[in-house]
XYZ file of C-alpha atoms in Angstrom:
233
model
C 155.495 52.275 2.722
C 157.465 55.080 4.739
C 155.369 57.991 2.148
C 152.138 55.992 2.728
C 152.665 55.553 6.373
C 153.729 59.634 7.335
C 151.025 60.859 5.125
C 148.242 58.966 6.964
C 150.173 60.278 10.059
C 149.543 63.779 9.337
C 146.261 63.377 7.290
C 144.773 61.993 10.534
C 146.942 64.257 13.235
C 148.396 61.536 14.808
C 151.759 62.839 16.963
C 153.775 59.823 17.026
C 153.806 56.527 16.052
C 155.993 53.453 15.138
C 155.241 50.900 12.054
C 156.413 48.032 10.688
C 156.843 45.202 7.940
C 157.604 41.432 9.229
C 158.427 38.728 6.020
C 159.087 35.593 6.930
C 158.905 35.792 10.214
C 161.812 38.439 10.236
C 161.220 42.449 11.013
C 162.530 43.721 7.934
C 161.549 47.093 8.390
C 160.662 49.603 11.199
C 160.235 53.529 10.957
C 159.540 55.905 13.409
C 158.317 59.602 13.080
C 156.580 62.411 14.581
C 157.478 63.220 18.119
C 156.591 60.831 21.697
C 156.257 63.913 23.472
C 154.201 66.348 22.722
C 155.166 69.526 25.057
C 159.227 68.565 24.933
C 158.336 67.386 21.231
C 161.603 64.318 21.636
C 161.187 62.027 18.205
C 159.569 59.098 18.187
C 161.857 56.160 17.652
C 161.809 52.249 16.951
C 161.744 51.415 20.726
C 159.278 54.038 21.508
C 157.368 52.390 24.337
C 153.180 52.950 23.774
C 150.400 52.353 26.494
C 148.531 49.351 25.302
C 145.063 50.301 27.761
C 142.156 47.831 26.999
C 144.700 45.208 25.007
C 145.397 44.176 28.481
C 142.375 42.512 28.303
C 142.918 39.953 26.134
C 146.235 39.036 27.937
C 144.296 38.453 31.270
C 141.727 36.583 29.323
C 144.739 33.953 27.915
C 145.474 33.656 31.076
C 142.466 32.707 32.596
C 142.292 30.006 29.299
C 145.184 28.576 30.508
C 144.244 28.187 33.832
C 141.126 26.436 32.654
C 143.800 24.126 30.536
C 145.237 23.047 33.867
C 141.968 22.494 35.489
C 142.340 25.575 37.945
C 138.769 26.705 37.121
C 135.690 25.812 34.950
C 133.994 28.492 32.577
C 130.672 28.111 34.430
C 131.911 28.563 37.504
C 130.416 31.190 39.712
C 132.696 34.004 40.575
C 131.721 33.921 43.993
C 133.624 30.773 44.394
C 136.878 32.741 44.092
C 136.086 36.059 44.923
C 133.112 36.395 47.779
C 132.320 40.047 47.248
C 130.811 38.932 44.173
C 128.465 36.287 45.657
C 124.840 37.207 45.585
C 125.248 40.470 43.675
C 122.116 42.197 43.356
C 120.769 44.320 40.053
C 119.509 47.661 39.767
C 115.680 47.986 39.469
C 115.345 51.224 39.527
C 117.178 54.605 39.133
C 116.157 58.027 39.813
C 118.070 59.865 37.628
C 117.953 63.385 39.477
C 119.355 61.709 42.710
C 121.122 58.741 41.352
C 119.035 57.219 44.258
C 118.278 53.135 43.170
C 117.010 49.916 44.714
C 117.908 46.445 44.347
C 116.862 43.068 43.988
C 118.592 39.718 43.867
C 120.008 38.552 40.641
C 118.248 35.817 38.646
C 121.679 33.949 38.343
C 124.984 34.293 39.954
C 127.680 35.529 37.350
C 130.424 33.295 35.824
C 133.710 33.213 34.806
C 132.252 33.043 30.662
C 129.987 36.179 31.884
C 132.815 37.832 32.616
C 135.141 36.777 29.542
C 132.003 37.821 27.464
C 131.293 41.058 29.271
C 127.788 40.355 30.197
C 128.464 39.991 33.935
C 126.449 43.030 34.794
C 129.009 45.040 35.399
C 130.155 48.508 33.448
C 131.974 51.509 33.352
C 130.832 54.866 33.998
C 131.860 55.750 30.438
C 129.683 52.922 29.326
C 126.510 53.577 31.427
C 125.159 56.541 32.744
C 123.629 54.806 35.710
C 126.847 53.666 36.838
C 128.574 56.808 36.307
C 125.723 58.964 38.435
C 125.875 56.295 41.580
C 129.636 56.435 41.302
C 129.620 60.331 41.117
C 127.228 60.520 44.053
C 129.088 57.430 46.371
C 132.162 57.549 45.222
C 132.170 53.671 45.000
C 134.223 51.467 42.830
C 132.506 50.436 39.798
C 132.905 46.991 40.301
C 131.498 46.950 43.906
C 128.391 48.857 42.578
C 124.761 46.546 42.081
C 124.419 44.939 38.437
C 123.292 46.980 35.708
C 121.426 43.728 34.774
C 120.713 39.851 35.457
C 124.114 38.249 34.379
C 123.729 36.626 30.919
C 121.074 38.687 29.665
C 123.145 41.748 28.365
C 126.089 42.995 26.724
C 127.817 46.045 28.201
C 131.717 46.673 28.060
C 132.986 46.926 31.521
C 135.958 45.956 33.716
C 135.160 42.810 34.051
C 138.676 41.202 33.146
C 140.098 43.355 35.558
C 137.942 40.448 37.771
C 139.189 37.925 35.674
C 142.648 39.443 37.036
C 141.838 39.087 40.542
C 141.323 35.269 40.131
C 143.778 34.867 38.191
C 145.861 35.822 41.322
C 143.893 33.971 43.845
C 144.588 30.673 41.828
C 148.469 31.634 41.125
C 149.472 33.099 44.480
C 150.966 35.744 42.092
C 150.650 38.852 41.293
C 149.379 39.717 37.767
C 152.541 41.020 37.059
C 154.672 38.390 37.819
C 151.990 36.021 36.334
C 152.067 37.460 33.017
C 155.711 38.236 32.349
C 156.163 34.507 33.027
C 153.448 32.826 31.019
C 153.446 35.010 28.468
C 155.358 38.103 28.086
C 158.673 36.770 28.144
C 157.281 32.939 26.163
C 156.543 35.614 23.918
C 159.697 37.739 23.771
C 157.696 40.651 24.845
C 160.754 42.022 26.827
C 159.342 45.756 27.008
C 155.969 44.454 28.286
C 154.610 45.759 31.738
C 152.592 47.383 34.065
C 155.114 49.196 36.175
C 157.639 50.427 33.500
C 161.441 50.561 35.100
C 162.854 53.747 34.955
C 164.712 53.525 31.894
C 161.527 52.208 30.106
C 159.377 55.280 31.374
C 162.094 57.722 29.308
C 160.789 55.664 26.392
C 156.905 56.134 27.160
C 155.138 58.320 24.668
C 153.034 60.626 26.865
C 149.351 61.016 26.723
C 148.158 63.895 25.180
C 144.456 65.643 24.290
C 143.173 68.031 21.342
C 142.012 71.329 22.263
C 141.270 74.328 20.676
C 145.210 75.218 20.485
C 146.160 71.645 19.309
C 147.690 68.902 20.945
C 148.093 69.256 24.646
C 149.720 66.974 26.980
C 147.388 65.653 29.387
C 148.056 63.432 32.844
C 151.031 60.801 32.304
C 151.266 58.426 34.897
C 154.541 56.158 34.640
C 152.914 53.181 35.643
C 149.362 52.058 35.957
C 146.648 51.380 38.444
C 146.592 47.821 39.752
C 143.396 46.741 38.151
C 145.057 47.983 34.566
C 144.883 44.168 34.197
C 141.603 44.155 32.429
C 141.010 48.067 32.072
């Protein structure tokens, strides 16, 4: 497994990583190799801490299930009726694209907590939609405060719309998502190096994040902890 797994690591360039084999329920193997650091090249190890990005989003989205479990919320409810700003969200009817100039008009539906869970809330990334990214370029605007992209229900389109699903998640707790999670699931769950403001032992442990250029790997922004809407990013 060890030959198998280092050859795939440097048949597909990969710097660093950590795997695995679990029988029985047991770990009964783990291997690390390549290096969590690509400038100060320090080995990768078995507690080599990795950013997890978008897999917070299925976290956030357990934890909205289990707030539905307890009767905190319904899957058709409106957002609005937890979060105002997203009451009577208009959509996007047109776009110039040489401006990024658009108008509005009212939404055929109001957007609901299985729009969001679904992405097909209306909302998107500026990765995922060049509209989005040429009003946010031009306003400045976050994302999710932008007009729909379209009527809620009618479209897919990946977007931060957990990191909503985080918000009320915190409205209904009175917690933050932090504390929610590392006590209703992280720590249920054993998942004792689980977080989104690593301590400062932890961040020694954080494999940087790195880019490929012409030269070859180069490191590339690393942030210790994460912005507060990492949630559902």
């Amino acid at each position: 497994i060890d030959r198998v797994m280092e050859h795939y690591r440097l048949d597909a360039h990969i710097p660093g990583m950590v795997w695995g084999v679990v029988k029985d329920g047991r770990l009964v193997h783990v291997k690390g190799a390549g290096v969590q650091d690509v400038d100060a090249k320090r080995p990768v190890t078995a507690d080599t801490l990795f950013r997890i990005a978008s897999m917070t989003k299925p976290v956030t989205s357990v934890g909205i299930m289990m707030l539905y479990e307890q009767g905190k919320l319904d899957l058709g409810d409106p957002v609005g009726k937890y979060l105002p700003a997203y009451q009577g969200r208009d959509v996007i009817s047109t776009f110039n694209e040489g401006s990024a100039a658009y108008t509005t008009r009212p939404a055929k539906r109001e957007m609901t907590i299985r729009h969001l869970l679904t992405h097909t809330a209306g909302l998107a990334y500026p990765f995922t939609s060049p509209t989005i990214l040429a009003i946010q370029t031009q306003t400045g605007r976050d994302p999710k405060a932008l007009p729909l992209l379209f009527d809620p229900g009618t479209k897919w389109n990946y977007s931060p719309a957990t990191a909503v699903l985080g918000d009320i998640i915190e409205k209904l707790s009175g917690r933050s998502i932090e504390a929610w999670d590392q006590e209703r699931i992280f720590r249920p769950l054993g998942m004792v190096d689980t977080t989104y403001s690593p301590a400062a032992e932890k961040v020694a442990r954080l494999a940087t994040v790195h880019q490929r250029e012409s030269g070859g790997l180069v490191e590339a922004a690393n942030p210790p902890t994460y912005a507060p809407d990492v949630r559902g990013d």
